[in-house]
PDB file of C-alpha atoms in Angstrom:
ATOM      1  CA  MET A   1      29.604 -14.500 -43.680  1.00 55.00           C
ATOM      2  CA  THR A   2      27.716 -13.555 -40.506  1.00 67.00           C
ATOM      3  CA  THR A   3      24.492 -11.679 -40.589  1.00 71.00           C
ATOM      4  CA  SER A   4      22.577 -10.135 -37.731  1.00 76.00           C
ATOM      5  CA  TYR A   5      18.953  -9.096 -37.616  1.00 80.00           C
ATOM      6  CA  ARG A   6      15.981  -8.333 -35.228  1.00 85.00           C
ATOM      7  CA  ALA A   7      13.036 -10.523 -35.532  1.00 85.00           C
ATOM      8  CA  GLU A   8       9.628 -10.624 -33.470  1.00 87.00           C
ATOM      9  CA  VAL A   9       7.955 -13.933 -32.912  1.00 86.00           C
ATOM     10  CA  ARG A  10       4.387 -14.293 -31.642  1.00 87.00           C
ATOM     11  CA  ALA A  11       3.578 -17.605 -30.184  1.00 87.00           C
ATOM     12  CA  GLY A  12       0.600 -18.703 -28.322  1.00 90.00           C
ATOM     13  CA  VAL A  13      -2.298 -21.088 -27.895  1.00 93.00           C
ATOM     14  CA  ASP A  14      -5.315 -21.154 -30.086  1.00 93.00           C
ATOM     15  CA  LEU A  15      -7.986 -20.948 -27.417  1.00 91.00           C
ATOM     16  CA  SER A  16     -10.847 -21.893 -30.032  1.00 94.00           C
ATOM     17  CA  LYS A  17      -9.303 -25.350 -29.914  1.00 95.00           C
ATOM     18  CA  ALA A  18      -9.479 -25.786 -26.151  1.00 95.00           C
ATOM     19  CA  ASN A  19     -11.483 -28.668 -24.592  1.00 96.00           C
ATOM     20  CA  THR A  20     -13.425 -28.581 -21.353  1.00 96.00           C
ATOM     21  CA  GLU A  21     -14.455 -31.527 -19.161  1.00 96.00           C
ATOM     22  CA  VAL A  22     -16.550 -30.938 -16.046  1.00 96.00           C
ATOM     23  CA  THR A  23     -17.018 -33.519 -13.368  1.00 96.00           C
ATOM     24  CA  ASP A  24     -18.653 -33.236  -9.908  1.00 95.00           C
ATOM     25  CA  SER A  25     -15.312 -32.013  -8.313  1.00 96.00           C
ATOM     26  CA  GLU A  26     -13.303 -30.673 -11.215  1.00 97.00           C
ATOM     27  CA  VAL A  27     -13.281 -28.562 -14.264  1.00 97.00           C
ATOM     28  CA  THR A  28     -10.516 -29.443 -16.658  1.00 97.00           C
ATOM     29  CA  VAL A  29      -9.554 -27.312 -19.594  1.00 97.00           C
ATOM     30  CA  THR A  30      -7.096 -28.946 -22.095  1.00 97.00           C
ATOM     31  CA  LEU A  31      -5.401 -26.421 -24.233  1.00 97.00           C
ATOM     32  CA  PRO A  32      -3.587 -27.251 -27.593  1.00 96.00           C
ATOM     33  CA  ALA A  33      -0.033 -27.103 -28.228  1.00 92.00           C
ATOM     34  CA  VAL A  34       1.790 -23.831 -28.477  1.00 91.00           C
ATOM     35  CA  GLU A  35       1.996 -22.586 -32.086  1.00 89.00           C
ATOM     36  CA  ILE A  36       3.979 -19.864 -33.767  1.00 86.00           C
ATOM     37  CA  PHE A  37       1.542 -17.373 -35.246  1.00 88.00           C
ATOM     38  CA  ASP A  38       3.718 -14.868 -36.734  1.00 85.00           C
ATOM     39  CA  ILE A  39       7.608 -14.081 -37.356  1.00 85.00           C
ATOM     40  CA  SER A  40       8.398 -10.634 -38.530  1.00 86.00           C
ATOM     41  CA  ILE A  41      11.890  -9.645 -39.554  1.00 84.00           C
ATOM     42  CA  ASP A  42      12.887  -5.953 -39.248  1.00 84.00           C
ATOM     43  CA  ASN A  43      14.414  -5.555 -42.822  1.00 76.00           C
ATOM     44  CA  ASP A  44      16.275  -2.384 -41.669  1.00 80.00           C
ATOM     45  CA  SER A  45      18.064  -4.307 -39.154  1.00 80.00           C
ATOM     46  CA  ILE A  46      19.704  -6.922 -41.436  1.00 75.00           C
ATOM     47  CA  GLN A  47      23.584  -6.494 -41.381  1.00 72.00           C
ATOM     48  CA  TYR A  48      26.722  -8.182 -42.543  1.00 64.00           C
ATOM     49  CA  TYR A  49      29.637  -8.456 -40.399  1.00 61.00           C
ATOM     50  CA  ASP A  50      31.896  -8.970 -43.276  1.00 55.00           C
ATOM     51  CA  GLU A  51      30.866  -6.491 -45.880  1.00 53.00           C
ATOM     52  CA  LYS A  52      33.590  -7.788 -48.360  1.00 53.00           C
ATOM     53  CA  ALA A  53      31.968 -11.147 -48.279  1.00 48.00           C
ATOM     54  CA  ALA A  54      28.534 -10.032 -48.630  1.00 52.00           C
ATOM     55  CA  LEU A  55      27.144 -11.385 -51.975  1.00 53.00           C
ATOM     56  CA  LEU A  56      24.041  -9.468 -51.720  1.00 52.00           C
ATOM     57  CA  ASN A  57      23.399  -6.348 -53.507  1.00 50.00           C
ATOM     58  CA  TRP A  58      20.649  -4.412 -51.558  1.00 51.00           C
ATOM     59  CA  GLU A  59      19.653  -2.388 -54.579  1.00 55.00           C
ATOM     60  CA  ARG A  60      18.386  -5.491 -56.200  1.00 53.00           C
ATOM     61  CA  LYS A  61      14.873  -6.396 -55.032  1.00 54.00           C
ATOM     62  CA  GLU A  62      15.638 -10.205 -55.390  1.00 61.00           C
ATOM     63  CA  ASP A  63      18.683 -10.084 -53.200  1.00 61.00           C
ATOM     64  CA  ALA A  64      16.900  -8.190 -50.466  1.00 63.00           C
ATOM     65  CA  LEU A  65      13.858 -10.502 -50.539  1.00 70.00           C
ATOM     66  CA  ASP A  66      16.255 -13.564 -50.437  1.00 73.00           C
ATOM     67  CA  ALA A  67      18.090 -12.074 -47.263  1.00 70.00           C
ATOM     68  CA  ILE A  68      14.603 -11.648 -45.503  1.00 74.00           C
ATOM     69  CA  ALA A  69      13.362 -15.138 -46.480  1.00 76.00           C
ATOM     70  CA  SER A  70      16.602 -16.587 -45.252  1.00 77.00           C
ATOM     71  CA  ALA A  71      16.388 -14.668 -41.873  1.00 77.00           C
ATOM     72  CA  LYS A  72      12.767 -15.839 -41.468  1.00 77.00           C
ATOM     73  CA  GLU A  73      13.713 -19.440 -42.053  1.00 80.00           C
ATOM     74  CA  ASP A  74      16.576 -19.174 -39.467  1.00 78.00           C
ATOM     75  CA  VAL A  75      14.160 -17.804 -36.878  1.00 78.00           C
ATOM     76  CA  GLU A  76      11.555 -20.570 -37.705  1.00 76.00           C
ATOM     77  CA  GLN A  77      14.232 -23.164 -36.990  1.00 77.00           C
ATOM     78  CA  GLN A  78      15.480 -21.586 -33.944  1.00 75.00           C
ATOM     79  CA  THR A  79      12.038 -21.275 -32.496  1.00 73.00           C
ATOM     80  CA  LYS A  80      11.470 -24.869 -32.831  1.00 71.00           C
ATOM     81  CA  GLU A  81      14.583 -25.575 -30.540  1.00 71.00           C
ATOM     82  CA  MET A  82      13.383 -22.927 -28.025  1.00 72.00           C
ATOM     83  CA  ASP A  83      11.819 -24.735 -25.168  1.00 76.00           C
ATOM     84  CA  ASP A  84      11.614 -21.415 -23.120  1.00 82.00           C
ATOM     85  CA  LEU A  85       9.496 -19.788 -25.706  1.00 82.00           C
ATOM     86  CA  GLU A  86       7.008 -22.839 -25.451  1.00 84.00           C
ATOM     87  CA  THR A  87       7.284 -22.774 -21.605  1.00 88.00           C
ATOM     88  CA  MET A  88       6.472 -18.912 -21.500  1.00 88.00           C
ATOM     89  CA  ALA A  89       3.584 -19.315 -23.893  1.00 90.00           C
ATOM     90  CA  GLN A  90       2.213 -22.030 -21.890  1.00 92.00           C
ATOM     91  CA  GLU A  91       2.523 -20.197 -18.555  1.00 93.00           C
ATOM     92  CA  GLN A  92       0.801 -17.189 -20.115  1.00 93.00           C
ATOM     93  CA  ALA A  93      -2.028 -19.235 -21.450  1.00 94.00           C
ATOM     94  CA  LYS A  94      -2.433 -21.012 -18.285  1.00 95.00           C
ATOM     95  CA  THR A  95      -2.474 -17.627 -16.267  1.00 95.00           C
ATOM     96  CA  LEU A  96      -4.984 -16.243 -18.619  1.00 94.00           C
ATOM     97  CA  ILE A  97      -7.393 -19.229 -18.351  1.00 95.00           C
ATOM     98  CA  THR A  98      -7.148 -19.407 -14.592  1.00 95.00           C
ATOM     99  CA  GLY A  99      -7.757 -15.762 -14.244  1.00 95.00           C
ATOM    100  CA  LEU A 100     -10.673 -16.109 -16.543  1.00 94.00           C
ATOM    101  CA  LEU A 101     -12.386 -19.182 -14.921  1.00 94.00           C
ATOM    102  CA  SER A 102     -11.281 -19.277 -11.348  1.00 92.00           C
ATOM    103  CA  GLU A 103     -14.266 -17.665  -9.850  1.00 93.00           C
ATOM    104  CA  THR A 104     -16.719 -19.281 -12.278  1.00 94.00           C
ATOM    105  CA  VAL A 105     -16.200 -22.844 -11.159  1.00 93.00           C
ATOM    106  CA  GLY A 106     -17.690 -22.568  -7.747  1.00 92.00           C
ATOM    107  CA  ASP A 107     -16.164 -25.194  -5.412  1.00 94.00           C
ATOM    108  CA  LYS A 108     -14.649 -27.254  -8.171  1.00 96.00           C
ATOM    109  CA  THR A 109     -11.049 -27.441  -8.753  1.00 96.00           C
ATOM    110  CA  LEU A 110      -9.818 -25.854 -12.014  1.00 97.00           C
ATOM    111  CA  VAL A 111      -7.170 -27.922 -13.803  1.00 97.00           C
ATOM    112  CA  VAL A 112      -5.443 -26.338 -16.853  1.00 97.00           C
ATOM    113  CA  LYS A 113      -3.317 -28.663 -18.829  1.00 96.00           C
ATOM    114  CA  PHE A 114      -1.851 -28.997 -22.485  1.00 95.00           C
ATOM    115  CA  GLU A 115      -2.268 -31.639 -24.952  1.00 91.00           C
ATOM    116  CA  GLU A 116       0.603 -33.888 -25.299  1.00 77.00           C
TER     117      GLU A 116
END
């Protein structure tokens, strides 16, 4: 049985965990690893390609909740394997920090990096 659904994943960097180091020539901002903040499944979008094989009765609340939980677990697993998602979140965080701080560091070099 194959299912399809729409999901929204919010990923990013917790800036409250950023560390800053200032030397005579450089300001280094070290950001924490990208985190998944929220995964939301569009309940109305869950569909089965083989309706005859569908074991779920959408009238039963337990079946619907099981389907949603299963979809969320699937998305969580897929996001762990998505390097593009992490790269995009890192680029957005780096752009944000650079935009916020580039004019405040004076003649020092601004370095934005991520914890390894």
